[in-house]
């Protein structure tokens, strides 16, 4: 066993230290990133935050504080080893090469049975950062490196962030919030006016100054003005010219203020002005100083315009288009601002950042925007809560004859959201007919409308054309979108197995891009395919519920699909009240988002649930609503059920129906043989069969050989995956620990996966990973055919509890649903038997589940029918005792009456 975490080197809490709860949560929630960087100027509480984390985390901590930039890998390794309890590394040969130090340290860490947080505070030099970056690359799963520094130079941080291997907290993250600021000053007995709090901008060092009493005699900006007053006159006069810059260097200063004297940066530092040296001759002025200098510059309008123009040129040269556009506008140069804004608009479009598009373009007067930019602004307004304003702008462009193919795509999408499928189809088709380059945005409304109108061949052809066009290029975003559109099309026109292929390609492409919101939307598509194939389980319902937080918060269309699908699953599980509640919630979301409820499938789904509950009148009302694009078979089935008229469908209609349960219901209503069985078919031809028992116990076997899964959570994980198919880490932690985000549960999840994988691997060929992790999801390998007892024939053993001893929410819900389904089937089967056989069947059920009221009453009725008073009285007494002892309830009057009633009465 390893020793307990060592924290002797961790700084103690200061007297007035504020707990940074939200930042501690971010550090705790970033366990998958091996590198955590706190990068900010002095005075932003980096050491304080790391110390707070080290004092509260249950993980092992190794603390190392550097004192200057000359300390090398040898000193860092020795201090980390001493703090982590790795005695063999505390006295290393000083000639050991840095690369060997890495190998020694990571090898020693791999022998520990717990994860370690290596904390290196006060990193100053590029050489230190470069070696620490290599260390983070070499760390094995479960270990992390957390560093505080003034700069990210040497860390190659952009690549690491893109790969999901690093998290950075900068000044914006570390600054005090308004609430933290107020609490800090009140605790120090030094409340400050609100305007002073805004000037300080959450700067901890400035707040400490305020707490010492300076604001009682001077405003925060007066402190800056006083320091400025100590500068030489020529420097004091020229410094405001630098206010348009976010970073100060001698080179940039020479462009904006050539009159600045030599050594001006050192003079600024000596005066005590709030600037932070970032290394390489670069300094960052605090926004309080920038605010004061901006106010001074505004007194010279002509000079202000000139320096802002020059600063805009510098920003544009460095690729900071946002800042350049803003500065060009401030310099009254809208033409130049538009030149740098246009590429940004395309970038924002690709990212779906409509708020940024709107903020950027609304800063311009409409007269200066080209029709293309007016279109982009209009669509951004539609997507950010100003739909009427955006639509009016698009219509105005169309009347003027300047609306492009992209603008037609936007109008088509608006028509579709209103339920005007014909208008959507016509507009998008009009756009596709225009000459010019391919406009991908047109294909989406066209395919959606074509599918709703039943033009499946047109939809498939358009989706295929877009995919081929995208594959000829190198744009990964377009390729992902093209796979996505083909997946949507094939879900309506192909079998679930065929539709799953482009769906998987699209989801993988989005995850590779880091677009997790869209990837979550494709996960929703995968769940919908499972439902169409006949799957309906409590696990699926829980997964759909949990998907709420993974979908983009502003994706109303996706949320509506999720709610409709959840309502459908609940109806198929017999949870009619819950299904109705969910679907009515979806209707409210549709109204708020101005989405046609019929086109979203809500009216049909709700009518189905209402009919199942006997609410025929309201169901008829919903069935009269337009429902473009919805299943014609289901509509015909529900309308026949609501009206009592015979169902009239052709065999071709049933063949074309993509939903297995709808096909089966329609065939049953027509008196035909049952169609394709509801439920996913097991994989065929597999050499390895995993048999899983979940009722009354939890055990597994591969090809008849018992699998020893010693960890209870590993057995629960196996059951979850066997029933669901696959899951992301977040989904699995949510299920197995009831949504807990505690660090210990995330760590325990890793142990759980390793234990389950090792137990299964012992029965499989070498090199086969039975629990692969791919595309962000865990799943049982496809070489395993999984057989779960809950999917088998319903026998009295089905009344045994599902995963006994497991008390997580998903298991409890599944257990209840499984018990209700099994009891319903078994009681119905017993009731259909002759009296003597029924009595024996009921006795068998009661031996398995003594509290099953339906079995008690069925047994009593069967014995009464047989006219055997002795056994009848014993059965009544047993039921009476069960009700009294278990529920505190009396025997029902109808049962009491049977004691005196003659047989057959």
CSV table of N, CA and C in Angstrom, one decimal, residues 44 175-176 181 185 192-211 215 219-221 223-224 286-288:
chain,number,residue,atom,x,y,z
A,44,UNK,N,-2.8,37.7,-8.6
A,44,UNK,CA,-4.1,37.1,-8.9
A,44,UNK,C,-4.4,35.8,-8.2
A,175,UNK,N,-9.7,36.3,-11.5
A,175,UNK,CA,-10.2,37.5,-10.9
A,175,UNK,C,-11.4,37.2,-10.0
A,176,UNK,N,-11.5,38.0,-8.9
A,176,UNK,CA,-12.6,37.8,-8.0
A,176,UNK,C,-13.9,38.2,-8.7
A,181,UNK,N,-15.7,39.7,-4.2
A,181,UNK,CA,-15.1,41.0,-3.9
A,181,UNK,C,-15.9,41.6,-2.7
A,185,UNK,N,-14.1,42.3,1.1
A,185,UNK,CA,-14.0,43.7,1.7
A,185,UNK,C,-14.8,43.8,3.0
A,192,UNK,N,-16.2,49.0,0.0
A,192,UNK,CA,-15.9,50.0,-1.0
A,192,UNK,C,-17.1,50.3,-1.9
A,193,UNK,N,-17.2,51.5,-2.5
A,193,UNK,CA,-18.3,51.9,-3.4
A,193,UNK,C,-18.3,51.0,-4.6
A,194,UNK,N,-19.4,50.8,-5.2
A,194,UNK,CA,-19.6,49.9,-6.3
A,194,UNK,C,-18.7,50.3,-7.5
A,195,UNK,N,-18.5,51.6,-7.7
A,195,UNK,CA,-17.7,52.1,-8.8
A,195,UNK,C,-16.2,51.7,-8.6
A,196,UNK,N,-15.8,51.7,-7.4
A,196,UNK,CA,-14.4,51.2,-7.1
A,196,UNK,C,-14.3,49.7,-7.4
A,197,UNK,N,-15.3,49.0,-7.1
A,197,UNK,CA,-15.2,47.5,-7.4
A,197,UNK,C,-15.1,47.3,-8.9
A,198,UNK,N,-15.9,48.1,-9.7
A,198,UNK,CA,-15.8,47.9,-11.1
A,198,UNK,C,-14.4,48.3,-11.6
A,199,UNK,N,-13.9,49.3,-11.1
A,199,UNK,CA,-12.5,49.7,-11.6
A,199,UNK,C,-11.5,48.7,-11.3
A,200,UNK,N,-11.6,48.1,-10.1
A,200,UNK,CA,-10.6,47.0,-9.7
A,200,UNK,C,-10.7,45.8,-10.6
A,201,UNK,N,-11.9,45.5,-11.1
A,201,UNK,CA,-12.1,44.4,-12.0
A,201,UNK,C,-11.8,43.0,-11.4
A,202,UNK,N,-11.9,42.9,-10.1
A,202,UNK,CA,-11.6,41.6,-9.5
A,202,UNK,C,-10.2,41.3,-9.2
A,203,UNK,N,-9.3,42.3,-9.4
A,203,UNK,CA,-7.9,42.2,-9.2
A,203,UNK,C,-7.6,42.0,-7.8
A,204,UNK,N,-7.2,40.8,-7.3
A,204,UNK,CA,-7.0,40.5,-5.9
A,204,UNK,C,-6.0,41.5,-5.2
A,205,UNK,N,-4.9,41.8,-5.9
A,205,UNK,CA,-3.9,42.7,-5.3
A,205,UNK,C,-4.5,44.1,-5.1
A,206,UNK,N,-5.3,44.6,-6.1
A,206,UNK,CA,-6.0,45.9,-5.9
A,206,UNK,C,-7.0,45.8,-4.8
A,207,UNK,N,-7.7,44.7,-4.6
A,207,UNK,CA,-8.7,44.6,-3.6
A,207,UNK,C,-8.0,44.7,-2.2
A,208,UNK,N,-6.8,44.0,-2.1
A,208,UNK,CA,-6.1,44.1,-0.9
A,208,UNK,C,-5.7,45.5,-0.5
A,209,UNK,N,-5.3,46.3,-1.6
A,209,UNK,CA,-5.0,47.7,-1.3
A,209,UNK,C,-6.2,48.5,-0.9
A,210,UNK,N,-7.4,48.1,-1.5
A,210,UNK,CA,-8.6,48.8,-1.1
A,210,UNK,C,-9.0,48.5,0.3
A,211,UNK,N,-8.7,47.2,0.7
A,211,UNK,CA,-9.0,46.8,2.1
A,211,UNK,C,-8.1,47.5,3.1
A,215,UNK,N,-9.4,53.4,-0.6
A,215,UNK,CA,-10.6,54.0,-1.1
A,215,UNK,C,-11.3,55.0,-0.2
A,219,UNK,N,-10.4,57.4,-4.9
A,219,UNK,CA,-10.9,56.4,-5.8
A,219,UNK,C,-9.8,55.5,-6.3
A,220,UNK,N,-10.1,54.3,-6.8
A,220,UNK,CA,-9.1,53.4,-7.3
A,220,UNK,C,-8.3,54.1,-8.4
A,221,UNK,N,-9.0,54.8,-9.3
A,221,UNK,CA,-8.2,55.4,-10.4
A,221,UNK,C,-7.4,56.5,-10.0
A,223,UNK,N,-5.5,56.3,-7.4
A,223,UNK,CA,-4.2,55.7,-7.1
A,223,UNK,C,-3.3,55.6,-8.4
A,224,UNK,N,-4.0,55.3,-9.5
A,224,UNK,CA,-3.2,55.3,-10.8
A,224,UNK,C,-2.8,56.7,-11.2
A,286,UNK,N,-2.8,46.6,-16.5
A,286,UNK,CA,-4.1,46.2,-15.9
A,286,UNK,C,-5.2,47.1,-16.5
A,287,UNK,N,-6.4,46.6,-16.5
A,287,UNK,CA,-7.4,47.3,-17.2
A,287,UNK,C,-7.8,48.6,-16.5
A,288,UNK,N,-7.5,48.7,-15.2
A,288,UNK,CA,-7.7,49.9,-14.4
A,288,UNK,C,-6.8,51.0,-15.0
